[in-house]
Structure formats: structure tokens, C-alpha cells
Amino acid sequence: NNTKEKKQKDEVVDTTKIENTINSVEDISNVIAYFETVDSNQLFTETEITIMGKKAEAIVEFGDKSIDPMILALKNSKLEVRWLAVYVLARLGHQAPPPKQLEIREALKNLVNTELNLALKRQAAAPVYGLGDKSVQSILEECAKSQNDAIIFSEPPESLNNLCSRTLEYYNKI
């Protein structure tokens, strides 16, 4: 009951006052530490999802200097941290300089080949494919046919099979 009351109180938090600026790699480390405390097996309040999203977007906005710490974060033991890294690297992939694009693609491909969480594996396959490695196509095709997988932490919940379908459709037109 206390947990339910706490969650209801959290809903009135003014999310516009959340510090969502990244000015250094140390700030990225602090966000990673925050994500290490997150438990994706719980249901999140709208406020919690907003906070996580703002923190992830702040790392994206920090730009290319976010790439190396996020590549390292792909090896973190916490699923939530790996999700953060996949999200940020997917967002930065195409705008990164070509050598960094290759690093991102290879790091995400390594995650695809080793990740045990099927939803995260499938989510990581999309930017790998988008960055030119078609070896993950079968993962995306299987994902596009799947049902009920949601993109981790997406709000509103987005279907992972829609992401996979859109990725295949978009990059096969190019």
C-alpha cells in the first residue's frame, strides 16, 4: 500500500524541473548509475518513464562524445543500462562520423550476437541493419512476424514488430 501511495505522489512531480543536461562524461556515468537502479520488471509510472526518457535524450543531445561511454555500457550486466546504450547509439548512429558509425554497428552487432533478452536483441538489430550490416535481416524478419513484444521502456508502448517492419521496409527501399 505504501508503494502504491508513493507512486501516486510521484505522478505530481514537475518533470520540467528534472535536470536533463549532460555536460561531461561524468554526467553520463551518473545517468548510467541511475539506470542501474531501475528494475524493468516493475510497472513504471508515467513520471518514471518521462524521467528515463529525458535522461536518455540528454545523452543523445551530448552528441559524439556519448558514443564511447555508451559502447562500454552495452557490456553492463543490467538490462536497463544496455537498453539505454542501444537507444542512444541507435539515435546517434547515422549522424556519427563514418569511423564511429562502424564502431557503433560492430558493438551493437556484438550485442545482437550475445544478448539473452530477445526484445533488446531485436531492438539492437534495427540500427545494425540501418548502418549497413544486412546479416541481422533474419532477426528483423522474425521480429516483424512476432506478437506482443514491446520496445523496452517505450511510452506510449510501441510494438517491437512495428519497429522491425519499418526498419526492413525503409532500408530495403534505399
PDB file of N, CA and C in Angstrom, residues 69-142:
ATOM      1  N   PRO A  69      31.274   6.016 -24.161  1.00  0.00           N
ATOM      2  CA  PRO A  69      30.680   5.508 -22.915  1.00  0.00           C
ATOM      3  C   PRO A  69      29.472   4.592 -23.157  1.00  0.00           C
ATOM      4  N   MET A  70      28.715   4.862 -24.215  1.00  0.00           N
ATOM      5  CA  MET A  70      27.551   4.019 -24.492  1.00  0.00           C
ATOM      6  C   MET A  70      27.973   2.665 -25.061  1.00  0.00           C
ATOM      7  N   ILE A  71      29.041   2.638 -25.848  1.00  0.00           N
ATOM      8  CA  ILE A  71      29.556   1.351 -26.331  1.00  0.00           C
ATOM      9  C   ILE A  71      29.997   0.506 -25.135  1.00  0.00           C
ATOM     10  N   LEU A  72      30.668   1.125 -24.177  1.00  0.00           N
ATOM     11  CA  LEU A  72      31.054   0.403 -22.958  1.00  0.00           C
ATOM     12  C   LEU A  72      29.823  -0.068 -22.179  1.00  0.00           C
ATOM     13  N   ALA A  73      28.788   0.750 -22.156  1.00  0.00           N
ATOM     14  CA  ALA A  73      27.572   0.413 -21.408  1.00  0.00           C
ATOM     15  C   ALA A  73      26.854  -0.805 -21.987  1.00  0.00           C
ATOM     16  N   LEU A  74      27.107  -1.119 -23.254  1.00  0.00           N
ATOM     17  CA  LEU A  74      26.491  -2.316 -23.848  1.00  0.00           C
ATOM     18  C   LEU A  74      26.931  -3.594 -23.128  1.00  0.00           C
ATOM     19  N   LYS A  75      28.033  -3.516 -22.406  1.00  0.00           N
ATOM     20  CA  LYS A  75      28.553  -4.687 -21.688  1.00  0.00           C
ATOM     21  C   LYS A  75      28.104  -4.722 -20.233  1.00  0.00           C
ATOM     22  N   ASN A  76      27.306  -3.755 -19.819  1.00  0.00           N
ATOM     23  CA  ASN A  76      26.832  -3.699 -18.434  1.00  0.00           C
ATOM     24  C   ASN A  76      25.938  -4.893 -18.138  1.00  0.00           C
ATOM     25  N   SER A  77      25.993  -5.381 -16.922  1.00  0.00           N
ATOM     26  CA  SER A  77      25.183  -6.549 -16.557  1.00  0.00           C
ATOM     27  C   SER A  77      23.694  -6.224 -16.434  1.00  0.00           C
ATOM     28  N   LYS A  78      23.348  -4.951 -16.286  1.00  0.00           N
ATOM     29  CA  LYS A  78      21.943  -4.567 -16.132  1.00  0.00           C
ATOM     30  C   LYS A  78      21.277  -4.339 -17.488  1.00  0.00           C
ATOM     31  N   LEU A  79      20.184  -5.023 -17.704  1.00  0.00           N
ATOM     32  CA  LEU A  79      19.402  -4.888 -18.929  1.00  0.00           C
ATOM     33  C   LEU A  79      19.040  -3.432 -19.194  1.00  0.00           C
ATOM     34  N   GLU A  80      18.662  -2.725 -18.162  1.00  0.00           N
ATOM     35  CA  GLU A  80      18.199  -1.342 -18.319  1.00  0.00           C
ATOM     36  C   GLU A  80      19.318  -0.442 -18.853  1.00  0.00           C
ATOM     37  N   VAL A  81      20.545  -0.688 -18.428  1.00  0.00           N
ATOM     38  CA  VAL A  81      21.688   0.094 -18.912  1.00  0.00           C
ATOM     39  C   VAL A  81      21.976  -0.257 -20.369  1.00  0.00           C
ATOM     40  N   ARG A  82      21.886  -1.541 -20.695  1.00  0.00           N
ATOM     41  CA  ARG A  82      22.100  -1.949 -22.100  1.00  0.00           C
ATOM     42  C   ARG A  82      21.021  -1.347 -22.988  1.00  0.00           C
ATOM     43  N   TRP A  83      19.774  -1.296 -22.491  1.00  0.00           N
ATOM     44  CA  TRP A  83      18.714  -0.649 -23.263  1.00  0.00           C
ATOM     45  C   TRP A  83      19.067   0.808 -23.519  1.00  0.00           C
ATOM     46  N   LEU A  84      19.497   1.514 -22.477  1.00  0.00           N
ATOM     47  CA  LEU A  84      19.880   2.917 -22.616  1.00  0.00           C
ATOM     48  C   LEU A  84      20.938   3.063 -23.704  1.00  0.00           C
ATOM     49  N   ALA A  85      21.949   2.198 -23.663  1.00  0.00           N
ATOM     50  CA  ALA A  85      23.038   2.265 -24.633  1.00  0.00           C
ATOM     51  C   ALA A  85      22.534   2.010 -26.052  1.00  0.00           C
ATOM     52  N   VAL A  86      21.685   1.018 -26.229  1.00  0.00           N
ATOM     53  CA  VAL A  86      21.130   0.721 -27.559  1.00  0.00           C
ATOM     54  C   VAL A  86      20.334   1.920 -28.060  1.00  0.00           C
ATOM     55  N   TYR A  87      19.498   2.480 -27.203  1.00  0.00           N
ATOM     56  CA  TYR A  87      18.683   3.634 -27.579  1.00  0.00           C
ATOM     57  C   TYR A  87      19.565   4.794 -28.047  1.00  0.00           C
ATOM     58  N   VAL A  88      20.552   5.148 -27.236  1.00  0.00           N
ATOM     59  CA  VAL A  88      21.421   6.288 -27.563  1.00  0.00           C
ATOM     60  C   VAL A  88      22.219   6.017 -28.835  1.00  0.00           C
ATOM     61  N   LEU A  89      22.815   4.837 -28.932  1.00  0.00           N
ATOM     62  CA  LEU A  89      23.628   4.528 -30.112  1.00  0.00           C
ATOM     63  C   LEU A  89      22.784   4.471 -31.380  1.00  0.00           C
ATOM     64  N   ALA A  90      21.570   3.976 -31.274  1.00  0.00           N
ATOM     65  CA  ALA A  90      20.679   3.960 -32.438  1.00  0.00           C
ATOM     66  C   ALA A  90      20.364   5.381 -32.890  1.00  0.00           C
ATOM     67  N   ARG A  91      20.161   6.266 -31.933  1.00  0.00           N
ATOM     68  CA  ARG A  91      19.841   7.657 -32.257  1.00  0.00           C
ATOM     69  C   ARG A  91      21.047   8.401 -32.835  1.00  0.00           C
ATOM     70  N   LEU A  92      22.250   8.044 -32.387  1.00  0.00           N
ATOM     71  CA  LEU A  92      23.457   8.747 -32.842  1.00  0.00           C
ATOM     72  C   LEU A  92      24.078   8.138 -34.093  1.00  0.00           C
ATOM     73  N   GLY A  93      23.706   6.919 -34.423  1.00  0.00           N
ATOM     74  CA  GLY A  93      24.383   6.161 -35.466  1.00  0.00           C
ATOM     75  C   GLY A  93      24.616   6.878 -36.776  1.00  0.00           C
ATOM     76  N   HIS A  94      23.561   7.354 -37.407  1.00  0.00           N
ATOM     77  CA  HIS A  94      23.705   7.938 -38.743  1.00  0.00           C
ATOM     78  C   HIS A  94      24.372   9.301 -38.725  1.00  0.00           C
ATOM     79  N   GLN A  95      24.283  10.015 -37.625  1.00  0.00           N
ATOM     80  CA  GLN A  95      24.902  11.342 -37.594  1.00  0.00           C
ATOM     81  C   GLN A  95      26.360  11.293 -37.152  1.00  0.00           C
ATOM     82  N   ALA A  96      26.825  10.130 -36.700  1.00  0.00           N
ATOM     83  CA  ALA A  96      28.216   9.986 -36.263  1.00  0.00           C
ATOM     84  C   ALA A  96      29.151   9.974 -37.466  1.00  0.00           C
ATOM     85  N   PRO A  97      30.414  10.373 -37.257  1.00  0.00           N
ATOM     86  CA  PRO A  97      31.392  10.264 -38.354  1.00  0.00           C
ATOM     87  C   PRO A  97      31.531   8.797 -38.777  1.00  0.00           C
ATOM     88  N   PRO A  98      31.843   8.531 -40.051  1.00  0.00           N
ATOM     89  CA  PRO A  98      31.907   7.147 -40.548  1.00  0.00           C
ATOM     90  C   PRO A  98      32.713   6.170 -39.686  1.00  0.00           C
ATOM     91  N   PRO A  99      33.890   6.535 -39.154  1.00  0.00           N
ATOM     92  CA  PRO A  99      34.597   5.547 -38.319  1.00  0.00           C
ATOM     93  C   PRO A  99      33.797   5.178 -37.065  1.00  0.00           C
ATOM     94  N   LYS A 100      33.094   6.159 -36.498  1.00  0.00           N
ATOM     95  CA  LYS A 100      32.274   5.906 -35.303  1.00  0.00           C
ATOM     96  C   LYS A 100      31.031   5.092 -35.674  1.00  0.00           C
ATOM     97  N   GLN A 101      30.493   5.325 -36.882  1.00  0.00           N
ATOM     98  CA  GLN A 101      29.356   4.518 -37.334  1.00  0.00           C
ATOM     99  C   GLN A 101      29.735   3.047 -37.357  1.00  0.00           C
ATOM    100  N   LEU A 102      30.929   2.771 -37.852  1.00  0.00           N
ATOM    101  CA  LEU A 102      31.406   1.389 -37.900  1.00  0.00           C
ATOM    102  C   LEU A 102      31.560   0.828 -36.486  1.00  0.00           C
ATOM    103  N   GLU A 103      32.118   1.614 -35.563  1.00  0.00           N
ATOM    104  CA  GLU A 103      32.246   1.173 -34.166  1.00  0.00           C
ATOM    105  C   GLU A 103      30.886   0.867 -33.558  1.00  0.00           C
ATOM    106  N   ILE A 104      29.929   1.762 -33.798  1.00  0.00           N
ATOM    107  CA  ILE A 104      28.575   1.569 -33.265  1.00  0.00           C
ATOM    108  C   ILE A 104      27.982   0.287 -33.834  1.00  0.00           C
ATOM    109  N   ARG A 105      28.069   0.141 -35.146  1.00  0.00           N
ATOM    110  CA  ARG A 105      27.494  -1.040 -35.794  1.00  0.00           C
ATOM    111  C   ARG A 105      28.103  -2.324 -35.245  1.00  0.00           C
ATOM    112  N   GLU A 106      29.408  -2.366 -35.118  1.00  0.00           N
ATOM    113  CA  GLU A 106      30.072  -3.582 -34.636  1.00  0.00           C
ATOM    114  C   GLU A 106      29.743  -3.859 -33.172  1.00  0.00           C
ATOM    115  N   ALA A 107      29.678  -2.810 -32.355  1.00  0.00           N
ATOM    116  CA  ALA A 107      29.347  -3.002 -30.938  1.00  0.00           C
ATOM    117  C   ALA A 107      27.911  -3.500 -30.781  1.00  0.00           C
ATOM    118  N   LEU A 108      26.994  -2.917 -31.551  1.00  0.00           N
ATOM    119  CA  LEU A 108      25.597  -3.370 -31.482  1.00  0.00           C
ATOM    120  C   LEU A 108      25.448  -4.777 -32.053  1.00  0.00           C
ATOM    121  N   LYS A 109      26.203  -5.083 -33.116  1.00  0.00           N
ATOM    122  CA  LYS A 109      26.143  -6.434 -33.685  1.00  0.00           C
ATOM    123  C   LYS A 109      26.641  -7.460 -32.667  1.00  0.00           C
ATOM    124  N   ASN A 110      27.682  -7.118 -31.937  1.00  0.00           N
ATOM    125  CA  ASN A 110      28.172  -7.999 -30.886  1.00  0.00           C
ATOM    126  C   ASN A 110      27.087  -8.229 -29.835  1.00  0.00           C
ATOM    127  N   LEU A 111      26.364  -7.174 -29.484  1.00  0.00           N
ATOM    128  CA  LEU A 111      25.259  -7.321 -28.530  1.00  0.00           C
ATOM    129  C   LEU A 111      24.181  -8.236 -29.111  1.00  0.00           C
ATOM    130  N   VAL A 112      23.840  -8.032 -30.366  1.00  0.00           N
ATOM    131  CA  VAL A 112      22.829  -8.877 -31.017  1.00  0.00           C
ATOM    132  C   VAL A 112      23.246 -10.351 -30.924  1.00  0.00           C
ATOM    133  N   ASN A 113      24.533 -10.609 -31.105  1.00  0.00           N
ATOM    134  CA  ASN A 113      25.024 -11.987 -31.093  1.00  0.00           C
ATOM    135  C   ASN A 113      25.131 -12.594 -29.704  1.00  0.00           C
ATOM    136  N   THR A 114      25.103 -11.766 -28.660  1.00  0.00           N
ATOM    137  CA  THR A 114      25.298 -12.283 -27.300  1.00  0.00           C
ATOM    138  C   THR A 114      24.136 -12.031 -26.350  1.00  0.00           C
ATOM    139  N   GLU A 115      23.244 -11.117 -26.685  1.00  0.00           N
ATOM    140  CA  GLU A 115      22.166 -10.716 -25.774  1.00  0.00           C
ATOM    141  C   GLU A 115      21.168 -11.847 -25.564  1.00  0.00           C
ATOM    142  N   LEU A 116      20.821 -12.081 -24.306  1.00  0.00           N
ATOM    143  CA  LEU A 116      19.846 -13.119 -23.971  1.00  0.00           C
ATOM    144  C   LEU A 116      18.415 -12.593 -23.990  1.00  0.00           C
ATOM    145  N   ASN A 117      18.235 -11.299 -23.753  1.00  0.00           N
ATOM    146  CA  ASN A 117      16.896 -10.719 -23.770  1.00  0.00           C
ATOM    147  C   ASN A 117      16.484 -10.516 -25.223  1.00  0.00           C
ATOM    148  N   LEU A 118      15.487 -11.278 -25.668  1.00  0.00           N
ATOM    149  CA  LEU A 118      15.094 -11.270 -27.077  1.00  0.00           C
ATOM    150  C   LEU A 118      14.622  -9.896 -27.545  1.00  0.00           C
ATOM    151  N   ALA A 119      13.869  -9.183 -26.713  1.00  0.00           N
ATOM    152  CA  ALA A 119      13.382  -7.867 -27.116  1.00  0.00           C
ATOM    153  C   ALA A 119      14.538  -6.894 -27.337  1.00  0.00           C
ATOM    154  N   LEU A 120      15.521  -6.896 -26.455  1.00  0.00           N
ATOM    155  CA  LEU A 120      16.662  -5.997 -26.627  1.00  0.00           C
ATOM    156  C   LEU A 120      17.511  -6.411 -27.824  1.00  0.00           C
ATOM    157  N   LYS A 121      17.669  -7.709 -27.997  1.00  0.00           N
ATOM    158  CA  LYS A 121      18.420  -8.227 -29.161  1.00  0.00           C
ATOM    159  C   LYS A 121      17.772  -7.727 -30.450  1.00  0.00           C
ATOM    160  N   ARG A 122      16.461  -7.838 -30.520  1.00  0.00           N
ATOM    161  CA  ARG A 122      15.745  -7.389 -31.716  1.00  0.00           C
ATOM    162  C   ARG A 122      15.834  -5.879 -31.883  1.00  0.00           C
ATOM    163  N   GLN A 123      15.745  -5.150 -30.771  1.00  0.00           N
ATOM    164  CA  GLN A 123      15.827  -3.699 -30.839  1.00  0.00           C
ATOM    165  C   GLN A 123      17.211  -3.256 -31.320  1.00  0.00           C
ATOM    166  N   ALA A 124      18.248  -3.958 -30.903  1.00  0.00           N
ATOM    167  CA  ALA A 124      19.614  -3.619 -31.320  1.00  0.00           C
ATOM    168  C   ALA A 124      19.854  -3.970 -32.788  1.00  0.00           C
ATOM    169  N   ALA A 125      19.135  -4.950 -33.298  1.00  0.00           N
ATOM    170  CA  ALA A 125      19.323  -5.365 -34.692  1.00  0.00           C
ATOM    171  C   ALA A 125      18.915  -4.263 -35.676  1.00  0.00           C
ATOM    172  N   ALA A 126      17.934  -3.446 -35.310  1.00  0.00           N
ATOM    173  CA  ALA A 126      17.450  -2.406 -36.228  1.00  0.00           C
ATOM    174  C   ALA A 126      18.556  -1.416 -36.605  1.00  0.00           C
ATOM    175  N   PRO A 127      19.287  -0.812 -35.660  1.00  0.00           N
ATOM    176  CA  PRO A 127      20.355   0.103 -36.091  1.00  0.00           C
ATOM    177  C   PRO A 127      21.525  -0.612 -36.761  1.00  0.00           C
ATOM    178  N   VAL A 128      21.780  -1.857 -36.415  1.00  0.00           N
ATOM    179  CA  VAL A 128      22.839  -2.612 -37.103  1.00  0.00           C
ATOM    180  C   VAL A 128      22.483  -2.697 -38.587  1.00  0.00           C
ATOM    181  N   TYR A 129      21.238  -3.059 -38.864  1.00  0.00           N
ATOM    182  CA  TYR A 129      20.753  -3.158 -40.244  1.00  0.00           C
ATOM    183  C   TYR A 129      20.802  -1.780 -40.924  1.00  0.00           C
ATOM    184  N   GLY A 130      20.339  -0.778 -40.198  1.00  0.00           N
ATOM    185  CA  GLY A 130      20.320   0.576 -40.742  1.00  0.00           C
ATOM    186  C   GLY A 130      21.696   1.126 -41.045  1.00  0.00           C
ATOM    187  N   LEU A 131      22.702   0.642 -40.323  1.00  0.00           N
ATOM    188  CA  LEU A 131      24.078   1.082 -40.559  1.00  0.00           C
ATOM    189  C   LEU A 131      24.798   0.180 -41.561  1.00  0.00           C
ATOM    190  N   GLY A 132      24.035  -0.644 -42.272  1.00  0.00           N
ATOM    191  CA  GLY A 132      24.588  -1.343 -43.421  1.00  0.00           C
ATOM    192  C   GLY A 132      24.940  -2.803 -43.261  1.00  0.00           C
ATOM    193  N   ASP A 133      24.685  -3.403 -42.111  1.00  0.00           N
ATOM    194  CA  ASP A 133      25.014  -4.821 -41.929  1.00  0.00           C
ATOM    195  C   ASP A 133      23.726  -5.636 -42.085  1.00  0.00           C
ATOM    196  N   LYS A 134      23.602  -6.257 -43.222  1.00  0.00           N
ATOM    197  CA  LYS A 134      22.366  -6.993 -43.526  1.00  0.00           C
ATOM    198  C   LYS A 134      22.356  -8.396 -42.917  1.00  0.00           C
ATOM    199  N   SER A 135      23.417  -8.778 -42.195  1.00  0.00           N
ATOM    200  CA  SER A 135      23.468 -10.117 -41.594  1.00  0.00           C
ATOM    201  C   SER A 135      22.405 -10.324 -40.511  1.00  0.00           C
ATOM    202  N   VAL A 136      21.810  -9.242 -40.039  1.00  0.00           N
ATOM    203  CA  VAL A 136      20.778  -9.354 -38.997  1.00  0.00           C
ATOM    204  C   VAL A 136      19.364  -9.357 -39.589  1.00  0.00           C
ATOM    205  N   GLN A 137      19.269  -9.415 -40.900  1.00  0.00           N
ATOM    206  CA  GLN A 137      17.962  -9.336 -41.555  1.00  0.00           C
ATOM    207  C   GLN A 137      16.999 -10.408 -41.048  1.00  0.00           C
ATOM    208  N   SER A 138      17.479 -11.629 -40.869  1.00  0.00           N
ATOM    209  CA  SER A 138      16.581 -12.708 -40.427  1.00  0.00           C
ATOM    210  C   SER A 138      16.028 -12.431 -39.031  1.00  0.00           C
ATOM    211  N   ILE A 139      16.814 -11.785 -38.174  1.00  0.00           N
ATOM    212  CA  ILE A 139      16.326 -11.420 -36.837  1.00  0.00           C
ATOM    213  C   ILE A 139      15.195 -10.403 -36.968  1.00  0.00           C
ATOM    214  N   LEU A 140      15.376  -9.436 -37.852  1.00  0.00           N
ATOM    215  CA  LEU A 140      14.336  -8.420 -38.058  1.00  0.00           C
ATOM    216  C   LEU A 140      13.089  -9.026 -38.696  1.00  0.00           C
ATOM    217  N   GLU A 141      13.273  -9.952 -39.635  1.00  0.00           N
ATOM    218  CA  GLU A 141      12.121 -10.598 -40.272  1.00  0.00           C
ATOM    219  C   GLU A 141      11.332 -11.419 -39.250  1.00  0.00           C
ATOM    220  N   GLU A 142      12.035 -12.150 -38.402  1.00  0.00           N
ATOM    221  CA  GLU A 142      11.377 -12.924 -37.348  1.00  0.00           C
ATOM    222  C   GLU A 142      10.650 -11.985 -36.385  1.00  0.00           C
TER     223      GLU A 142
END
